[in-house]
PDB file of C-alpha atoms in Angstrom:
ATOM      1  CA  UNK M   8      -8.774  11.699  29.066  1.00  0.00           C
ATOM      2  CA  UNK M   9      -9.808  12.883  25.585  1.00  0.00           C
ATOM      3  CA  UNK M  10      -9.206  10.547  22.688  1.00  0.00           C
ATOM      4  CA  UNK M  11      -6.027  11.436  20.787  1.00  0.00           C
ATOM      5  CA  UNK M  12      -6.538  12.572  17.172  1.00  0.00           C
ATOM      6  CA  UNK M  13      -5.761  10.408  14.194  1.00  0.00           C
ATOM      7  CA  UNK M  14      -2.680  11.841  12.506  1.00  0.00           C
ATOM      8  CA  UNK M  15      -1.752  10.715   8.977  1.00  0.00           C
ATOM      9  CA  UNK M  16       1.431  11.777   7.190  1.00  0.00           C
ATOM     10  CA  UNK M  17       1.138  11.599   3.417  1.00  0.00           C
ATOM     11  CA  UNK M  18       4.509  11.528   1.680  1.00  0.00           C
ATOM     12  CA  UNK M  19       6.300   9.819  -1.157  1.00  0.00           C
ATOM     13  CA  UNK M  20       7.610  10.404  -4.652  1.00  0.00           C
ATOM     14  CA  UNK M  21       6.716  13.517  -6.632  1.00  0.00           C
ATOM     15  CA  UNK M  22       4.253  12.478  -9.306  1.00  0.00           C
ATOM     16  CA  UNK M  23       3.083   9.371  -7.443  1.00  0.00           C
ATOM     17  CA  UNK M  24      -0.299  10.818  -6.467  1.00  0.00           C
ATOM     18  CA  UNK M  25       0.156  12.474  -3.060  1.00  0.00           C
ATOM     19  CA  UNK M  26      -2.166  15.365  -3.914  1.00  0.00           C
ATOM     20  CA  UNK M  27      -4.862  12.960  -5.040  1.00  0.00           C
ATOM     21  CA  UNK M  28      -4.494  10.947  -1.830  1.00  0.00           C
ATOM     22  CA  UNK M  29      -4.733  14.109   0.276  1.00  0.00           C
ATOM     23  CA  UNK M  30      -7.938  15.177  -1.516  1.00  0.00           C
ATOM     24  CA  UNK M  31      -9.418  11.729  -0.979  1.00  0.00           C
ATOM     25  CA  UNK M  32      -8.652  11.943   2.749  1.00  0.00           C
ATOM     26  CA  UNK M  33     -10.333  15.358   2.828  1.00  0.00           C
ATOM     27  CA  UNK M  34     -13.399  13.812   1.172  1.00  0.00           C
ATOM     28  CA  UNK M  35     -13.763  11.313   4.035  1.00  0.00           C
ATOM     29  CA  UNK M  36     -13.501  13.872   6.815  1.00  0.00           C
ATOM     30  CA  UNK M  37      -9.806  14.584   7.423  1.00  0.00           C
ATOM     31  CA  UNK M  38      -8.561  18.126   7.972  1.00  0.00           C
ATOM     32  CA  UNK M  39      -5.764  18.287   5.394  1.00  0.00           C
ATOM     33  CA  UNK M  40      -2.669  20.470   4.983  1.00  0.00           C
ATOM     34  CA  UNK M  41      -0.513  20.249   1.861  1.00  0.00           C
ATOM     35  CA  UNK M  42       3.189  21.099   1.508  1.00  0.00           C
ATOM     36  CA  UNK M  43       3.767  21.444   5.250  1.00  0.00           C
ATOM     37  CA  UNK M  44       7.385  22.123   6.312  1.00  0.00           C
ATOM     38  CA  UNK M  45       8.599  19.078   8.198  1.00  0.00           C
ATOM     39  CA  UNK M  46       9.579  21.160  11.222  1.00  0.00           C
ATOM     40  CA  UNK M  47       5.941  22.203  11.753  1.00  0.00           C
ATOM     41  CA  UNK M  48       4.589  18.688  12.232  1.00  0.00           C
ATOM     42  CA  UNK M  49       4.995  18.953  16.018  1.00  0.00           C
ATOM     43  CA  UNK M  50       3.150  22.296  16.021  1.00  0.00           C
ATOM     44  CA  UNK M  51       0.176  20.922  14.061  1.00  0.00           C
ATOM     45  CA  UNK M  52      -0.025  17.873  16.335  1.00  0.00           C
ATOM     46  CA  UNK M  53       0.069  20.101  19.416  1.00  0.00           C
ATOM     47  CA  UNK M  54      -2.711  22.287  18.054  1.00  0.00           C
ATOM     48  CA  UNK M  55      -4.753  19.196  17.294  1.00  0.00           C
ATOM     49  CA  UNK M  56      -4.466  18.130  20.920  1.00  0.00           C
ATOM     50  CA  UNK M  57      -4.974  21.430  22.712  1.00  0.00           C
ATOM     51  CA  UNK M  58      -7.124  23.625  20.475  1.00  0.00           C
ATOM     52  CA  UNK M  59     -10.526  24.700  21.776  1.00  0.00           C
ATOM     53  CA  UNK M  60     -12.098  22.446  19.156  1.00  0.00           C
ATOM     54  CA  UNK M  61      -9.420  19.789  18.515  1.00  0.00           C
ATOM     55  CA  UNK M  62      -9.418  18.023  15.185  1.00  0.00           C
ATOM     56  CA  UNK M  63      -9.974  14.270  15.437  1.00  0.00           C
ATOM     57  CA  UNK M  64      -8.619  13.395  11.980  1.00  0.00           C
ATOM     58  CA  UNK M  65      -5.669  15.264  10.492  1.00  0.00           C
ATOM     59  CA  UNK M  66      -3.617  14.522   7.368  1.00  0.00           C
ATOM     60  CA  UNK M  67      -0.532  16.484   6.383  1.00  0.00           C
ATOM     61  CA  UNK M  68       1.558  16.176   3.241  1.00  0.00           C
ATOM     62  CA  UNK M  69       5.316  16.600   3.733  1.00  0.00           C
ATOM     63  CA  UNK M  70       7.662  15.935   0.839  1.00  0.00           C
ATOM     64  CA  UNK M  71      10.785  17.006  -0.983  1.00  0.00           C
ATOM     65  CA  UNK M  72       9.346  20.468  -1.659  1.00  0.00           C
ATOM     66  CA  UNK M  73      10.326  21.253   1.947  1.00  0.00           C
ATOM     67  CA  UNK M  74      14.032  20.957   1.129  1.00  0.00           C
ATOM     68  CA  UNK M  75      16.867  19.329   3.100  1.00  0.00           C
ATOM     69  CA  UNK M  76      14.901  19.425   6.369  1.00  0.00           C
ATOM     70  CA  UNK M  77      13.123  16.349   5.017  1.00  0.00           C
ATOM     71  CA  UNK M  78      15.979  14.251   6.408  1.00  0.00           C
ATOM     72  CA  UNK M  79      14.808  15.159   9.930  1.00  0.00           C
ATOM     73  CA  UNK M  80      11.271  13.907   9.258  1.00  0.00           C
ATOM     74  CA  UNK M  81      11.677  10.601  11.211  1.00  0.00           C
ATOM     75  CA  UNK M  82      12.821  12.576  14.274  1.00  0.00           C
ATOM     76  CA  UNK M  83       9.824  14.899  13.971  1.00  0.00           C
ATOM     77  CA  UNK M  84       7.530  11.871  13.821  1.00  0.00           C
ATOM     78  CA  UNK M  85       9.128  10.538  16.989  1.00  0.00           C
ATOM     79  CA  UNK M  86       8.304  13.856  18.688  1.00  0.00           C
ATOM     80  CA  UNK M  87       4.665  13.439  17.711  1.00  0.00           C
ATOM     81  CA  UNK M  88       4.713   9.940  19.151  1.00  0.00           C
ATOM     82  CA  UNK M  89       6.047  11.289  22.436  1.00  0.00           C
ATOM     83  CA  UNK M  90       2.958  13.530  22.634  1.00  0.00           C
ATOM     84  CA  UNK M  91       0.723  10.470  22.763  1.00  0.00           C
ATOM     85  CA  UNK M  92      -0.282  10.518  19.098  1.00  0.00           C
ATOM     86  CA  UNK M  93       0.714   7.583  16.918  1.00  0.00           C
ATOM     87  CA  UNK M  94       1.440   9.015  13.449  1.00  0.00           C
ATOM     88  CA  UNK M  95       0.442   6.839  10.509  1.00  0.00           C
ATOM     89  CA  UNK M  96       2.604   7.150   7.404  1.00  0.00           C
ATOM     90  CA  UNK M  97       1.081   6.718   3.922  1.00  0.00           C
ATOM     91  CA  UNK M  98       3.832   6.533   1.296  1.00  0.00           C
ATOM     92  CA  UNK M  99       2.989   6.938  -2.404  1.00  0.00           C
ATOM     93  CA  UNK M 100       5.404   5.144  -4.737  1.00  0.00           C
ATOM     94  CA  UNK M 101       5.862   4.550  -8.460  1.00  0.00           C
ATOM     95  CA  UNK M 102       8.562   3.363 -10.825  1.00  0.00           C
ATOM     96  CA  UNK M 103      11.231   5.728 -12.126  1.00  0.00           C
ATOM     97  CA  UNK M 104       9.992   5.265 -15.718  1.00  0.00           C
ATOM     98  CA  UNK M 105       6.413   6.198 -14.845  1.00  0.00           C
ATOM     99  CA  UNK M 106       7.474   9.166 -12.719  1.00  0.00           C
ATOM    100  CA  UNK M 107       9.664  10.437 -15.563  1.00  0.00           C
ATOM    101  CA  UNK M 108       6.798   9.991 -18.005  1.00  0.00           C
ATOM    102  CA  UNK M 109       4.382  11.922 -15.785  1.00  0.00           C
ATOM    103  CA  UNK M 110       6.856  14.796 -15.462  1.00  0.00           C
ATOM    104  CA  UNK M 111       7.519  14.908 -19.183  1.00  0.00           C
ATOM    105  CA  UNK M 112       3.752  15.190 -19.786  1.00  0.00           C
ATOM    106  CA  UNK M 113       3.343  18.095 -17.349  1.00  0.00           C
ATOM    107  CA  UNK M 114       6.621  19.812 -18.385  1.00  0.00           C
ATOM    108  CA  UNK M 115       7.190  20.785 -14.766  1.00  0.00           C
ATOM    109  CA  UNK M 116      10.598  20.934 -13.092  1.00  0.00           C
ATOM    110  CA  UNK M 117      11.219  18.154 -10.557  1.00  0.00           C
ATOM    111  CA  UNK M 118      11.474  19.727  -7.054  1.00  0.00           C
ATOM    112  CA  UNK M 119      14.581  17.718  -6.167  1.00  0.00           C
ATOM    113  CA  UNK M 120      16.502  18.358  -9.375  1.00  0.00           C
ATOM    114  CA  UNK M 121      19.470  20.717  -9.533  1.00  0.00           C
ATOM    115  CA  UNK M 122      19.891  23.716 -11.766  1.00  0.00           C
ATOM    116  CA  UNK M 123      20.252  21.328 -14.728  1.00  0.00           C
ATOM    117  CA  UNK M 124      16.568  20.422 -14.348  1.00  0.00           C
ATOM    118  CA  UNK M 125      17.192  16.693 -14.926  1.00  0.00           C
ATOM    119  CA  UNK M 126      14.098  14.706 -13.942  1.00  0.00           C
ATOM    120  CA  UNK M 127      16.065  11.468 -13.527  1.00  0.00           C
ATOM    121  CA  UNK M 128      18.548  13.240 -11.269  1.00  0.00           C
ATOM    122  CA  UNK M 129      15.672  14.647  -9.209  1.00  0.00           C
ATOM    123  CA  UNK M 130      13.998  11.257  -8.825  1.00  0.00           C
ATOM    124  CA  UNK M 131      17.267   9.667  -7.658  1.00  0.00           C
ATOM    125  CA  UNK M 132      17.888  12.436  -5.124  1.00  0.00           C
ATOM    126  CA  UNK M 133      14.307  12.281  -3.891  1.00  0.00           C
ATOM    127  CA  UNK M 134      14.528   8.523  -3.289  1.00  0.00           C
ATOM    128  CA  UNK M 135      17.650   9.051  -1.204  1.00  0.00           C
ATOM    129  CA  UNK M 136      16.013  11.734   0.930  1.00  0.00           C
ATOM    130  CA  UNK M 137      12.822   9.718   1.430  1.00  0.00           C
ATOM    131  CA  UNK M 138      14.451   6.348   2.183  1.00  0.00           C
ATOM    132  CA  UNK M 139      14.367   6.727   6.005  1.00  0.00           C
ATOM    133  CA  UNK M 140      10.668   7.679   6.141  1.00  0.00           C
ATOM    134  CA  UNK M 141       9.719   5.030   3.571  1.00  0.00           C
ATOM    135  CA  UNK M 142      11.357   2.426   5.791  1.00  0.00           C
ATOM    136  CA  UNK M 143       8.924   3.290   8.614  1.00  0.00           C
ATOM    137  CA  UNK M 144       5.817   3.703   6.444  1.00  0.00           C
ATOM    138  CA  UNK M 145       2.685   1.969   7.694  1.00  0.00           C
ATOM    139  CA  UNK M 146       1.292   1.642   4.195  1.00  0.00           C
ATOM    140  CA  UNK M 147       3.051   1.886   0.813  1.00  0.00           C
ATOM    141  CA  UNK M 148       0.818   2.327  -2.242  1.00  0.00           C
ATOM    142  CA  UNK M 149       2.377   1.758  -5.649  1.00  0.00           C
ATOM    143  CA  UNK M 150       0.499   3.891  -8.179  1.00  0.00           C
ATOM    144  CA  UNK M 151       2.453   2.682 -11.228  1.00  0.00           C
ATOM    145  CA  UNK M 152      -0.644   0.984 -12.686  1.00  0.00           C
ATOM    146  CA  UNK M 153      -3.277   2.378 -10.312  1.00  0.00           C
ATOM    147  CA  UNK M 154      -6.165   4.542 -11.541  1.00  0.00           C
ATOM    148  CA  UNK M 155      -7.642   7.381  -9.499  1.00  0.00           C
ATOM    149  CA  UNK M 156     -10.704   5.211  -8.869  1.00  0.00           C
ATOM    150  CA  UNK M 157      -8.524   2.383  -7.540  1.00  0.00           C
ATOM    151  CA  UNK M 158      -6.566   4.793  -5.373  1.00  0.00           C
ATOM    152  CA  UNK M 159      -9.828   6.118  -3.943  1.00  0.00           C
ATOM    153  CA  UNK M 160     -10.963   2.591  -3.181  1.00  0.00           C
ATOM    154  CA  UNK M 161      -7.766   1.843  -1.281  1.00  0.00           C
ATOM    155  CA  UNK M 162      -7.660   5.111   0.660  1.00  0.00           C
ATOM    156  CA  UNK M 163     -11.314   4.844   1.682  1.00  0.00           C
ATOM    157  CA  UNK M 164     -10.891   1.220   2.740  1.00  0.00           C
ATOM    158  CA  UNK M 165      -7.918   2.047   4.976  1.00  0.00           C
ATOM    159  CA  UNK M 166      -8.737   5.497   6.303  1.00  0.00           C
ATOM    160  CA  UNK M 167     -12.494   5.775   6.178  1.00  0.00           C
ATOM    161  CA  UNK M 168     -14.045   7.718   9.063  1.00  0.00           C
ATOM    162  CA  UNK M 169     -14.774   5.702  12.143  1.00  0.00           C
ATOM    163  CA  UNK M 170     -12.167   2.999  11.537  1.00  0.00           C
ATOM    164  CA  UNK M 171      -9.893   2.630  14.535  1.00  0.00           C
ATOM    165  CA  UNK M 172      -6.207   2.794  13.512  1.00  0.00           C
ATOM    166  CA  UNK M 173      -5.400   0.111  16.070  1.00  0.00           C
ATOM    167  CA  UNK M 174      -7.462  -2.451  14.138  1.00  0.00           C
ATOM    168  CA  UNK M 175      -4.967  -3.981  11.720  1.00  0.00           C
ATOM    169  CA  UNK M 176      -6.160  -4.048   8.119  1.00  0.00           C
ATOM    170  CA  UNK M 177      -5.010  -7.100   6.152  1.00  0.00           C
ATOM    171  CA  UNK M 178      -4.934  -6.966   2.361  1.00  0.00           C
ATOM    172  CA  UNK M 179      -4.384 -10.101   0.263  1.00  0.00           C
ATOM    173  CA  UNK M 180      -3.055  -9.171  -3.179  1.00  0.00           C
ATOM    174  CA  UNK M 181      -2.667 -11.434  -6.207  1.00  0.00           C
ATOM    175  CA  UNK M 182      -0.080 -10.319  -8.773  1.00  0.00           C
ATOM    176  CA  UNK M 183       2.107 -11.402 -11.671  1.00  0.00           C
ATOM    177  CA  UNK M 184       5.884 -11.505 -11.249  1.00  0.00           C
ATOM    178  CA  UNK M 185       6.312 -10.399 -14.874  1.00  0.00           C
ATOM    179  CA  UNK M 186       4.728  -7.080 -13.854  1.00  0.00           C
ATOM    180  CA  UNK M 187       6.975  -6.604 -10.805  1.00  0.00           C
ATOM    181  CA  UNK M 188       6.559  -7.097  -7.069  1.00  0.00           C
ATOM    182  CA  UNK M 189       3.910  -4.961  -5.359  1.00  0.00           C
ATOM    183  CA  UNK M 190       5.767  -2.169  -3.554  1.00  0.00           C
ATOM    184  CA  UNK M 191       3.470  -2.446  -0.523  1.00  0.00           C
ATOM    185  CA  UNK M 192       4.218  -6.160   0.082  1.00  0.00           C
ATOM    186  CA  UNK M 193       4.959  -7.307   3.644  1.00  0.00           C
ATOM    187  CA  UNK M 194       4.843 -11.029   2.823  1.00  0.00           C
ATOM    188  CA  UNK M 195       5.316 -12.542  -0.659  1.00  0.00           C
ATOM    189  CA  UNK M 196       4.544 -16.127  -1.642  1.00  0.00           C
ATOM    190  CA  UNK M 197       5.203 -17.680  -5.050  1.00  0.00           C
ATOM    191  CA  UNK M 198       2.716 -20.209  -6.514  1.00  0.00           C
ATOM    192  CA  UNK M 199       4.478 -20.723  -9.860  1.00  0.00           C
ATOM    193  CA  UNK M 200       5.199 -24.304  -8.780  1.00  0.00           C
ATOM    194  CA  UNK M 201       1.546 -25.159  -9.504  1.00  0.00           C
ATOM    195  CA  UNK M 202       0.419 -26.342 -12.978  1.00  0.00           C
ATOM    196  CA  UNK M 203      -0.447 -23.368 -15.186  1.00  0.00           C
ATOM    197  CA  UNK M 204      -4.031 -23.116 -16.613  1.00  0.00           C
ATOM    198  CA  UNK M 205      -2.661 -20.842 -19.334  1.00  0.00           C
ATOM    199  CA  UNK M 206      -1.740 -23.884 -21.385  1.00  0.00           C
ATOM    200  CA  UNK M 207      -5.339 -25.081 -21.529  1.00  0.00           C
ATOM    201  CA  UNK M 208      -6.958 -23.090 -24.407  1.00  0.00           C
ATOM    202  CA  UNK M 209     -10.368 -23.269 -22.712  1.00  0.00           C
ATOM    203  CA  UNK M 210      -9.015 -21.761 -19.499  1.00  0.00           C
ATOM    204  CA  UNK M 211      -6.604 -19.215 -20.961  1.00  0.00           C
ATOM    205  CA  UNK M 212      -9.085 -16.317 -21.308  1.00  0.00           C
ATOM    206  CA  UNK M 213     -10.521 -16.889 -17.817  1.00  0.00           C
ATOM    207  CA  UNK M 214      -9.160 -15.825 -14.417  1.00  0.00           C
ATOM    208  CA  UNK M 215      -8.844 -17.446 -11.000  1.00  0.00           C
ATOM    209  CA  UNK M 216     -12.225 -15.935 -10.127  1.00  0.00           C
ATOM    210  CA  UNK M 217     -13.868 -18.339 -12.598  1.00  0.00           C
ATOM    211  CA  UNK M 218     -14.927 -21.748 -11.290  1.00  0.00           C
ATOM    212  CA  UNK M 219     -13.161 -23.848 -13.990  1.00  0.00           C
ATOM    213  CA  UNK M 220      -9.804 -22.197 -13.244  1.00  0.00           C
ATOM    214  CA  UNK M 221     -10.279 -22.512  -9.474  1.00  0.00           C
ATOM    215  CA  UNK M 222     -11.068 -26.186  -9.868  1.00  0.00           C
ATOM    216  CA  UNK M 223      -8.009 -26.731 -12.074  1.00  0.00           C
ATOM    217  CA  UNK M 224      -5.688 -24.985  -9.613  1.00  0.00           C
ATOM    218  CA  UNK M 225      -7.114 -26.067  -6.269  1.00  0.00           C
ATOM    219  CA  UNK M 226      -7.716 -29.747  -7.026  1.00  0.00           C
ATOM    220  CA  UNK M 227      -3.963 -30.240  -7.193  1.00  0.00           C
ATOM    221  CA  UNK M 228      -2.683 -31.890  -3.961  1.00  0.00           C
ATOM    222  CA  UNK M 229       0.221 -29.423  -3.856  1.00  0.00           C
ATOM    223  CA  UNK M 230      -2.235 -26.516  -3.798  1.00  0.00           C
ATOM    224  CA  UNK M 231      -4.185 -28.096  -0.937  1.00  0.00           C
ATOM    225  CA  UNK M 232      -1.024 -28.694   1.097  1.00  0.00           C
ATOM    226  CA  UNK M 233       0.265 -25.201   0.360  1.00  0.00           C
ATOM    227  CA  UNK M 234      -2.967 -23.596   1.533  1.00  0.00           C
ATOM    228  CA  UNK M 235      -2.968 -25.617   4.757  1.00  0.00           C
ATOM    229  CA  UNK M 236       0.569 -24.470   5.502  1.00  0.00           C
ATOM    230  CA  UNK M 237      -0.325 -20.863   4.676  1.00  0.00           C
ATOM    231  CA  UNK M 238      -3.332 -21.035   6.988  1.00  0.00           C
ATOM    232  CA  UNK M 239      -1.140 -22.272   9.832  1.00  0.00           C
ATOM    233  CA  UNK M 240       1.336 -19.482   9.153  1.00  0.00           C
ATOM    234  CA  UNK M 241      -1.475 -16.917   9.133  1.00  0.00           C
ATOM    235  CA  UNK M 242      -2.800 -18.219  12.465  1.00  0.00           C
ATOM    236  CA  UNK M 243       0.679 -17.806  13.935  1.00  0.00           C
ATOM    237  CA  UNK M 244       1.629 -14.442  12.423  1.00  0.00           C
ATOM    238  CA  UNK M 245      -1.545 -12.355  12.463  1.00  0.00           C
ATOM    239  CA  UNK M 246      -1.944 -12.043  16.262  1.00  0.00           C
ATOM    240  CA  UNK M 247       1.749 -11.238  16.602  1.00  0.00           C
ATOM    241  CA  UNK M 248       1.684  -8.540  13.922  1.00  0.00           C
ATOM    242  CA  UNK M 249      -1.457  -7.080  15.498  1.00  0.00           C
ATOM    243  CA  UNK M 250       0.263  -6.980  18.898  1.00  0.00           C
ATOM    244  CA  UNK M 251       3.328  -5.167  17.478  1.00  0.00           C
ATOM    245  CA  UNK M 252       1.186  -3.037  16.788  1.00  0.00           C
ATOM    246  CA  UNK M 253       1.083  -3.081  12.992  1.00  0.00           C
ATOM    247  CA  UNK M 254      -1.745  -1.124  11.354  1.00  0.00           C
ATOM    248  CA  UNK M 255      -1.578  -2.728   7.887  1.00  0.00           C
ATOM    249  CA  UNK M 256      -0.424  -6.119   6.657  1.00  0.00           C
ATOM    250  CA  UNK M 257      -0.199  -6.892   2.939  1.00  0.00           C
ATOM    251  CA  UNK M 258       0.140 -10.513   1.885  1.00  0.00           C
ATOM    252  CA  UNK M 259       1.002 -10.927  -1.802  1.00  0.00           C
ATOM    253  CA  UNK M 260       0.489 -14.131  -3.796  1.00  0.00           C
ATOM    254  CA  UNK M 261       2.280 -14.237  -7.124  1.00  0.00           C
ATOM    255  CA  UNK M 262       2.353 -16.337 -10.269  1.00  0.00           C
ATOM    256  CA  UNK M 263       3.725 -15.520 -13.723  1.00  0.00           C
ATOM    257  CA  UNK M 264       1.061 -13.130 -15.017  1.00  0.00           C
ATOM    258  CA  UNK M 265      -1.276 -12.716 -12.063  1.00  0.00           C
ATOM    259  CA  UNK M 266      -4.334 -14.019 -13.916  1.00  0.00           C
ATOM    260  CA  UNK M 267      -4.888 -17.658 -12.958  1.00  0.00           C
ATOM    261  CA  UNK M 268      -2.983 -19.391 -10.162  1.00  0.00           C
ATOM    262  CA  UNK M 269      -2.310 -16.442  -7.894  1.00  0.00           C
ATOM    263  CA  UNK M 270      -5.912 -15.236  -8.148  1.00  0.00           C
ATOM    264  CA  UNK M 271      -7.351 -18.658  -7.263  1.00  0.00           C
ATOM    265  CA  UNK M 272      -4.956 -19.210  -4.348  1.00  0.00           C
ATOM    266  CA  UNK M 273      -5.270 -15.632  -3.020  1.00  0.00           C
ATOM    267  CA  UNK M 274      -9.061 -15.964  -3.091  1.00  0.00           C
ATOM    268  CA  UNK M 275      -8.959 -19.085  -0.925  1.00  0.00           C
ATOM    269  CA  UNK M 276      -6.382 -17.579   1.418  1.00  0.00           C
ATOM    270  CA  UNK M 277      -8.476 -14.418   1.740  1.00  0.00           C
ATOM    271  CA  UNK M 278     -11.626 -16.378   2.611  1.00  0.00           C
ATOM    272  CA  UNK M 279      -9.786 -18.170   5.387  1.00  0.00           C
ATOM    273  CA  UNK M 280      -8.032 -15.116   6.829  1.00  0.00           C
ATOM    274  CA  UNK M 281     -11.278 -13.125   6.810  1.00  0.00           C
ATOM    275  CA  UNK M 282     -12.891 -15.909   8.876  1.00  0.00           C
ATOM    276  CA  UNK M 283     -10.331 -15.357  11.672  1.00  0.00           C
ATOM    277  CA  UNK M 284      -9.672 -11.621  11.103  1.00  0.00           C
ATOM    278  CA  UNK M 285     -12.764  -9.846   9.660  1.00  0.00           C
ATOM    279  CA  UNK M 286     -10.891  -6.640   8.765  1.00  0.00           C
ATOM    280  CA  UNK M 287      -9.443  -8.223   5.628  1.00  0.00           C
ATOM    281  CA  UNK M 288      -9.628  -7.125   1.986  1.00  0.00           C
ATOM    282  CA  UNK M 289      -8.574  -8.679  -1.324  1.00  0.00           C
ATOM    283  CA  UNK M 290      -7.222  -7.083  -4.492  1.00  0.00           C
ATOM    284  CA  UNK M 291      -6.277  -8.704  -7.808  1.00  0.00           C
ATOM    285  CA  UNK M 292      -3.653  -6.366  -9.229  1.00  0.00           C
ATOM    286  CA  UNK M 293      -3.043  -8.011 -12.600  1.00  0.00           C
ATOM    287  CA  UNK M 294      -6.054 -10.246 -13.239  1.00  0.00           C
ATOM    288  CA  UNK M 295      -7.363  -8.046 -16.062  1.00  0.00           C
ATOM    289  CA  UNK M 296      -4.064  -7.813 -17.917  1.00  0.00           C
ATOM    290  CA  UNK M 297      -3.116 -10.091 -20.786  1.00  0.00           C
ATOM    291  CA  UNK M 298      -2.701 -13.821 -20.191  1.00  0.00           C
ATOM    292  CA  UNK M 299       0.256 -15.129 -18.251  1.00  0.00           C
ATOM    293  CA  UNK M 300       2.480 -16.472 -20.999  1.00  0.00           C
ATOM    294  CA  UNK M 301       5.567 -18.286 -19.742  1.00  0.00           C
TER     295      UNK M 301
END
């Protein structure tokens, strides 16, 4: 039997970068369709399976521009699944403030707003319509503080040609709580109980990637015990998530500012997880921001 195509649904908030994500998928070999009516997802999937020259990698963007039929999107995805294709859902997210700012810069009307044209009203309505499909997303990418280059790096790492969707990709992310939780988090651990290198003037300008900070953080007995417990949890959880099957797992390690403790601990956790699950990446979301003042 022929191999089923890879089918990626790109959706999310207007202004969060869906068009950029779709172009990036096209760059790495996906056949892409933008602004597809939700009701046509089944048709595209059927054509992908039965065309004379079936497409092996397809990405479609379905969003609020399609109107109220968006609420039926989860049911349409189930229909695709019944055809023997497992749809992967990439959801682009951002904060209300950033979305409003991006719309004010473009002076465009929000597609979910009423005749009043209120951007805030449109964002609220859009979140309500998208809540069911966001809940079943395989991967959520928060573009609040993400550059186009960083988005490219993430999309290529996850969807690059030749990668089997069944092989779960694990991403370990360090972050600072003062900058908000990563929207894509599956598991969140807090290392603010560890002594903070910020209060050592010699360590303050460094990050957890620097040896003096790593030594400061990791020599603490609490850090050693914490890492051993996290390793045991990883050994237990990873095979079970992979068997679910889950395509993407994001483990987030947070401290106050995301510069010192979380970076050092995430780095050690990443090195261990990669030794037992090679398809693992690491990302330091906030390491290059300002120091993590308490």
